[in-house]
Amino acid sequence: MDYKTAAQLCGYLSKDYAEDFFKLLVNYQDISASEAASRLSLHIRTAQDFLEGLTNLKIVNKMKVHEKKRPYYRYNLVTQKISIEV
């Protein structure tokens, strides 16, 4: 992992709600940003930004699903261990 990626990951891990997000991701097969926001009492945009950031770092996988005619994304954890080496 290069320094820039490690810094980004540490930025996400240092959020007050990061541990709670990871607990949700471990306990549920997949979760939407709105479900996570509701369970953690966060704004939907905060949840979306956090999950998108983890997706960009390849820690979380994003799947597009459709409910009626409205598409949205569900996220699932793809890595069980995170190691940081610089």
mmCIF file of N, CA and C in Angstrom:
data_model
loop_
_atom_site.group_PDB
_atom_site.id
_atom_site.type_symbol
_atom_site.label_atom_id
_atom_site.label_comp_id
_atom_site.label_asym_id
_atom_site.label_seq_id
_atom_site.Cartn_x
_atom_site.Cartn_y
_atom_site.Cartn_z
ATOM 1 N N MET A 1 0.858 -1.171 0.000
ATOM 2 C CA MET A 1 0.000 0.000 0.000
ATOM 3 C C MET A 1 0.901 1.229 0.000
ATOM 4 N N ASP A 2 0.631 2.146 -0.904
ATOM 5 C CA ASP A 2 1.438 3.362 -0.945
ATOM 6 C C ASP A 2 0.967 4.354 0.122
ATOM 7 N N TYR A 3 1.766 5.374 0.325
ATOM 8 C CA TYR A 3 1.485 6.333 1.392
ATOM 9 C C TYR A 3 0.153 7.050 1.195
ATOM 10 N N LYS A 4 -0.149 7.456 -0.026
ATOM 11 C CA LYS A 4 -1.392 8.189 -0.306
ATOM 12 C C LYS A 4 -2.615 7.338 0.020
ATOM 13 N N THR A 5 -2.592 6.077 -0.375
ATOM 14 C CA THR A 5 -3.708 5.174 -0.088
ATOM 15 C C THR A 5 -3.841 4.935 1.411
ATOM 16 N N ALA A 6 -2.707 4.742 2.083
ATOM 17 C CA ALA A 6 -2.723 4.541 3.537
ATOM 18 C C ALA A 6 -3.309 5.759 4.243
ATOM 19 N N ALA A 7 -2.951 6.944 3.785
ATOM 20 C CA ALA A 7 -3.476 8.173 4.389
ATOM 21 C C ALA A 7 -4.991 8.278 4.194
ATOM 22 N N GLN A 8 -5.465 7.922 3.007
ATOM 23 C CA GLN A 8 -6.909 7.937 2.754
ATOM 24 C C GLN A 8 -7.626 6.941 3.664
ATOM 25 N N LEU A 9 -7.096 5.730 3.751
ATOM 26 C CA LEU A 9 -7.701 4.713 4.603
ATOM 27 C C LEU A 9 -7.732 5.163 6.060
ATOM 28 N N CYS A 10 -6.638 5.708 6.534
ATOM 29 C CA CYS A 10 -6.585 6.185 7.923
ATOM 30 C C CYS A 10 -7.587 7.309 8.156
ATOM 31 N N GLY A 11 -7.804 8.135 7.138
ATOM 32 C CA GLY A 11 -8.810 9.190 7.251
ATOM 33 C C GLY A 11 -10.200 8.621 7.481
ATOM 34 N N TYR A 12 -10.517 7.557 6.770
ATOM 35 C CA TYR A 12 -11.827 6.912 6.959
ATOM 36 C C TYR A 12 -11.902 6.180 8.293
ATOM 37 N N LEU A 13 -10.837 5.489 8.656
ATOM 38 C CA LEU A 13 -10.838 4.740 9.913
ATOM 39 C C LEU A 13 -10.886 5.640 11.135
ATOM 40 N N SER A 14 -10.466 6.896 10.997
ATOM 41 C CA SER A 14 -10.447 7.808 12.144
ATOM 42 C C SER A 14 -11.798 8.479 12.410
ATOM 43 N N LYS A 15 -12.764 8.262 11.537
ATOM 44 C CA LYS A 15 -14.097 8.849 11.754
ATOM 45 C C LYS A 15 -14.728 8.248 13.005
ATOM 46 N N ASP A 16 -15.497 9.066 13.725
ATOM 47 C CA ASP A 16 -16.157 8.608 14.955
ATOM 48 C C ASP A 16 -17.070 7.407 14.710
ATOM 49 N N TYR A 17 -17.659 7.345 13.551
ATOM 50 C CA TYR A 17 -18.641 6.305 13.240
ATOM 51 C C TYR A 17 -18.062 5.117 12.472
ATOM 52 N N ALA A 18 -16.758 5.105 12.210
ATOM 53 C CA ALA A 18 -16.144 4.045 11.398
ATOM 54 C C ALA A 18 -16.341 2.657 12.015
ATOM 55 N N GLU A 19 -16.110 2.519 13.296
ATOM 56 C CA GLU A 19 -16.256 1.216 13.944
ATOM 57 C C GLU A 19 -17.686 0.704 13.803
ATOM 58 N N ASP A 20 -18.666 1.586 13.990
ATOM 59 C CA ASP A 20 -20.067 1.182 13.862
ATOM 60 C C ASP A 20 -20.401 0.764 12.428
ATOM 61 N N PHE A 21 -19.826 1.452 11.446
ATOM 62 C CA PHE A 21 -20.026 1.065 10.045
ATOM 63 C C PHE A 21 -19.494 -0.341 9.803
ATOM 64 N N PHE A 22 -18.298 -0.616 10.301
ATOM 65 C CA PHE A 22 -17.714 -1.938 10.086
ATOM 66 C C PHE A 22 -18.521 -3.025 10.795
ATOM 67 N N LYS A 23 -19.078 -2.716 11.950
ATOM 68 C CA LYS A 23 -19.945 -3.687 12.628
ATOM 69 C C LYS A 23 -21.168 -4.000 11.775
ATOM 70 N N LEU A 24 -21.763 -2.970 11.165
ATOM 71 C CA LEU A 24 -22.906 -3.202 10.271
ATOM 72 C C LEU A 24 -22.504 -4.066 9.084
ATOM 73 N N LEU A 25 -21.358 -3.743 8.490
ATOM 74 C CA LEU A 25 -20.903 -4.484 7.312
ATOM 75 C C LEU A 25 -20.581 -5.937 7.646
ATOM 76 N N VAL A 26 -20.101 -6.204 8.846
ATOM 77 C CA VAL A 26 -19.812 -7.577 9.257
ATOM 78 C C VAL A 26 -21.105 -8.329 9.575
ATOM 79 N N ASN A 27 -22.039 -7.668 10.220
ATOM 80 C CA ASN A 27 -23.259 -8.343 10.670
ATOM 81 C C ASN A 27 -24.320 -8.542 9.594
ATOM 82 N N TYR A 28 -24.264 -7.774 8.524
ATOM 83 C CA TYR A 28 -25.261 -7.891 7.461
ATOM 84 C C TYR A 28 -24.570 -8.365 6.183
ATOM 85 N N GLN A 29 -25.261 -9.150 5.384
ATOM 86 C CA GLN A 29 -24.719 -9.590 4.089
ATOM 87 C C GLN A 29 -24.387 -8.380 3.229
ATOM 88 N N ASP A 30 -25.322 -7.468 3.146
ATOM 89 C CA ASP A 30 -25.117 -6.213 2.432
ATOM 90 C C ASP A 30 -26.044 -5.171 3.024
ATOM 91 N N ILE A 31 -25.727 -3.921 2.774
ATOM 92 C CA ILE A 31 -26.508 -2.837 3.364
ATOM 93 C C ILE A 31 -26.485 -1.639 2.424
ATOM 94 N N SER A 32 -27.569 -0.903 2.407
ATOM 95 C CA SER A 32 -27.616 0.317 1.600
ATOM 96 C C SER A 32 -27.163 1.497 2.454
ATOM 97 N N ALA A 33 -26.817 2.569 1.799
ATOM 98 C CA ALA A 33 -26.392 3.773 2.521
ATOM 99 C C ALA A 33 -27.532 4.303 3.390
ATOM 100 N N SER A 34 -28.758 4.239 2.894
ATOM 101 C CA SER A 34 -29.881 4.757 3.688
ATOM 102 C C SER A 34 -30.141 3.885 4.913
ATOM 103 N N GLU A 35 -29.982 2.565 4.790
ATOM 104 C CA GLU A 35 -30.132 1.685 5.955
ATOM 105 C C GLU A 35 -29.047 1.970 6.985
ATOM 106 N N ALA A 36 -27.816 2.119 6.517
ATOM 107 C CA ALA A 36 -26.710 2.413 7.427
ATOM 108 C C ALA A 36 -26.921 3.760 8.117
ATOM 109 N N ALA A 37 -27.322 4.763 7.351
ATOM 110 C CA ALA A 37 -27.555 6.096 7.927
ATOM 111 C C ALA A 37 -28.637 6.034 8.995
ATOM 112 N N SER A 38 -29.692 5.307 8.719
ATOM 113 C CA SER A 38 -30.791 5.180 9.673
ATOM 114 C C SER A 38 -30.336 4.467 10.949
ATOM 115 N N ARG A 39 -29.618 3.387 10.813
ATOM 116 C CA ARG A 39 -29.166 2.612 11.975
ATOM 117 C C ARG A 39 -28.137 3.373 12.817
ATOM 118 N N LEU A 40 -27.349 4.225 12.163
ATOM 119 C CA LEU A 40 -26.289 4.943 12.877
ATOM 120 C C LEU A 40 -26.654 6.397 13.195
ATOM 121 N N SER A 41 -27.867 6.795 12.850
ATOM 122 C CA SER A 41 -28.330 8.170 13.070
ATOM 123 C C SER A 41 -27.400 9.186 12.414
ATOM 124 N N LEU A 42 -27.079 8.920 11.136
ATOM 125 C CA LEU A 42 -26.238 9.815 10.350
ATOM 126 C C LEU A 42 -27.030 10.350 9.166
ATOM 127 N N HIS A 43 -26.544 11.410 8.589
ATOM 128 C CA HIS A 43 -27.146 11.932 7.356
ATOM 129 C C HIS A 43 -26.830 10.961 6.223
ATOM 130 N N ILE A 44 -27.743 10.794 5.289
ATOM 131 C CA ILE A 44 -27.571 9.867 4.176
ATOM 132 C C ILE A 44 -26.301 10.172 3.388
ATOM 133 N N ARG A 45 -25.996 11.441 3.191
ATOM 134 C CA ARG A 45 -24.805 11.816 2.418
ATOM 135 C C ARG A 45 -23.516 11.377 3.118
ATOM 136 N N THR A 46 -23.507 11.453 4.448
ATOM 137 C CA THR A 46 -22.355 10.995 5.228
ATOM 138 C C THR A 46 -22.134 9.505 5.008
ATOM 139 N N ALA A 47 -23.219 8.741 5.060
ATOM 140 C CA ALA A 47 -23.134 7.298 4.845
ATOM 141 C C ALA A 47 -22.678 6.988 3.417
ATOM 142 N N GLN A 48 -23.236 7.683 2.446
ATOM 143 C CA GLN A 48 -22.846 7.458 1.051
ATOM 144 C C GLN A 48 -21.368 7.764 0.835
ATOM 145 N N ASP A 49 -20.910 8.879 1.339
ATOM 146 C CA ASP A 49 -19.508 9.264 1.174
ATOM 147 C C ASP A 49 -18.565 8.239 1.812
ATOM 148 N N PHE A 50 -18.919 7.780 3.000
ATOM 149 C CA PHE A 50 -18.087 6.804 3.702
ATOM 150 C C PHE A 50 -18.030 5.495 2.919
ATOM 151 N N LEU A 51 -19.177 4.998 2.492
ATOM 152 C CA LEU A 51 -19.218 3.735 1.756
ATOM 153 C C LEU A 51 -18.554 3.844 0.388
ATOM 154 N N GLU A 52 -18.704 4.973 -0.273
ATOM 155 C CA GLU A 52 -18.034 5.183 -1.559
ATOM 156 C C GLU A 52 -16.513 5.227 -1.387
ATOM 157 N N GLY A 53 -16.063 5.843 -0.297
ATOM 158 C CA GLY A 53 -14.638 5.889 -0.016
ATOM 159 C C GLY A 53 -14.065 4.497 0.206
ATOM 160 N N LEU A 54 -14.789 3.669 0.946
ATOM 161 C CA LEU A 54 -14.345 2.297 1.163
ATOM 162 C C LEU A 54 -14.400 1.487 -0.125
ATOM 163 N N THR A 55 -15.352 1.814 -0.986
ATOM 164 C CA THR A 55 -15.435 1.156 -2.294
ATOM 165 C C THR A 55 -14.212 1.504 -3.134
ATOM 166 N N ASN A 56 -13.842 2.766 -3.148
ATOM 167 C CA ASN A 56 -12.666 3.204 -3.910
ATOM 168 C C ASN A 56 -11.386 2.550 -3.416
ATOM 169 N N LEU A 57 -11.345 2.228 -2.127
ATOM 170 C CA LEU A 57 -10.172 1.572 -1.541
ATOM 171 C C LEU A 57 -10.256 0.045 -1.655
ATOM 172 N N LYS A 58 -11.320 -0.450 -2.290
ATOM 173 C CA LYS A 58 -11.531 -1.886 -2.527
ATOM 174 C C LYS A 58 -11.704 -2.693 -1.237
ATOM 175 N N ILE A 59 -12.268 -2.056 -0.225
ATOM 176 C CA ILE A 59 -12.581 -2.727 1.031
ATOM 177 C C ILE A 59 -14.034 -3.182 1.010
ATOM 178 N N VAL A 60 -14.846 -2.430 0.279
ATOM 179 C CA VAL A 60 -16.276 -2.693 0.148
ATOM 180 C C VAL A 60 -16.615 -2.823 -1.329
ATOM 181 N N ASN A 61 -17.542 -3.708 -1.629
ATOM 182 C CA ASN A 61 -18.033 -3.888 -2.991
ATOM 183 C C ASN A 61 -19.397 -3.212 -3.116
ATOM 184 N N LYS A 62 -19.638 -2.564 -4.237
ATOM 185 C CA LYS A 62 -20.900 -1.852 -4.487
ATOM 186 C C LYS A 62 -21.673 -2.588 -5.578
ATOM 187 N N MET A 63 -22.951 -2.892 -5.295
ATOM 188 C CA MET A 63 -23.804 -3.569 -6.262
ATOM 189 C C MET A 63 -25.037 -2.719 -6.541
ATOM 190 N N LYS A 64 -25.335 -2.511 -7.805
ATOM 191 C CA LYS A 64 -26.521 -1.755 -8.187
ATOM 192 C C LYS A 64 -27.714 -2.696 -8.186
ATOM 193 N N VAL A 65 -28.769 -2.311 -7.490
ATOM 194 C CA VAL A 65 -30.007 -3.090 -7.434
ATOM 195 C C VAL A 65 -31.182 -2.170 -7.743
ATOM 196 N N HIS A 66 -32.290 -2.766 -8.091
ATOM 197 C CA HIS A 66 -33.491 -1.988 -8.419
ATOM 198 C C HIS A 66 -34.623 -2.355 -7.473
ATOM 199 N N GLU A 67 -35.269 -1.349 -6.964
ATOM 200 C CA GLU A 67 -36.470 -1.528 -6.162
ATOM 201 C C GLU A 67 -37.566 -0.773 -6.873
ATOM 202 N N LYS A 68 -38.498 -1.526 -7.397
ATOM 203 C CA LYS A 68 -39.509 -0.965 -8.293
ATOM 204 C C LYS A 68 -38.770 -0.359 -9.480
ATOM 205 N N LYS A 69 -38.857 0.915 -9.717
ATOM 206 C CA LYS A 69 -38.154 1.517 -10.848
ATOM 207 C C LYS A 69 -36.929 2.319 -10.424
ATOM 208 N N ARG A 70 -36.712 2.413 -9.145
ATOM 209 C CA ARG A 70 -35.632 3.252 -8.626
ATOM 210 C C ARG A 70 -34.378 2.428 -8.332
ATOM 211 N N PRO A 71 -33.265 2.714 -9.005
ATOM 212 C CA PRO A 71 -32.033 1.993 -8.687
ATOM 213 C C PRO A 71 -31.341 2.597 -7.458
ATOM 214 N N TYR A 72 -30.642 1.753 -6.737
ATOM 215 C CA TYR A 72 -29.808 2.217 -5.627
ATOM 216 C C TYR A 72 -28.681 1.215 -5.447
ATOM 217 N N TYR A 73 -27.781 1.472 -4.511
ATOM 218 C CA TYR A 73 -26.618 0.613 -4.319
ATOM 219 C C TYR A 73 -26.655 -0.063 -2.965
ATOM 220 N N ARG A 74 -26.159 -1.295 -2.945
ATOM 221 C CA ARG A 74 -25.967 -2.042 -1.713
ATOM 222 C C ARG A 74 -24.475 -2.345 -1.616
ATOM 223 N N TYR A 75 -23.980 -2.338 -0.403
ATOM 224 C CA TYR A 75 -22.549 -2.490 -0.169
ATOM 225 C C TYR A 75 -22.302 -3.724 0.704
ATOM 226 N N ASN A 76 -21.236 -4.447 0.381
ATOM 227 C CA ASN A 76 -20.841 -5.563 1.234
ATOM 228 C C ASN A 76 -19.324 -5.557 1.416
ATOM 229 N N LEU A 77 -18.916 -6.062 2.544
ATOM 230 C CA LEU A 77 -17.508 -6.106 2.910
ATOM 231 C C LEU A 77 -16.812 -7.197 2.102
ATOM 232 N N VAL A 78 -15.698 -6.877 1.460
ATOM 233 C CA VAL A 78 -14.990 -7.865 0.645
ATOM 234 C C VAL A 78 -13.662 -8.293 1.262
ATOM 235 N N THR A 79 -13.222 -7.612 2.270
ATOM 236 C CA THR A 79 -11.970 -7.981 2.920
ATOM 237 C C THR A 79 -12.237 -8.145 4.410
ATOM 238 N N GLN A 80 -11.653 -9.166 4.988
ATOM 239 C CA GLN A 80 -11.847 -9.441 6.414
ATOM 240 C C GLN A 80 -10.720 -8.869 7.283
ATOM 241 N N LYS A 81 -9.633 -8.462 6.623
ATOM 242 C CA LYS A 81 -8.486 -7.957 7.367
ATOM 243 C C LYS A 81 -7.895 -6.771 6.633
ATOM 244 N N ILE A 82 -7.603 -5.721 7.369
ATOM 245 C CA ILE A 82 -6.992 -4.527 6.781
ATOM 246 C C ILE A 82 -5.609 -4.360 7.406
ATOM 247 N N SER A 83 -4.599 -4.322 6.559
ATOM 248 C CA SER A 83 -3.220 -4.126 7.021
ATOM 249 C C SER A 83 -2.671 -2.868 6.363
ATOM 250 N N ILE A 84 -1.952 -2.095 7.144
ATOM 251 C CA ILE A 84 -1.340 -0.877 6.618
ATOM 252 C C ILE A 84 0.167 -0.978 6.796
ATOM 253 N N GLU A 85 0.865 -0.956 5.678
ATOM 254 C CA GLU A 85 2.319 -0.932 5.682
ATOM 255 C C GLU A 85 2.751 0.174 4.729
ATOM 256 N N VAL A 86 3.642 1.003 5.191
ATOM 257 C CA VAL A 86 4.127 2.103 4.357
ATOM 258 C C VAL A 86 5.616 1.946 4.159
#
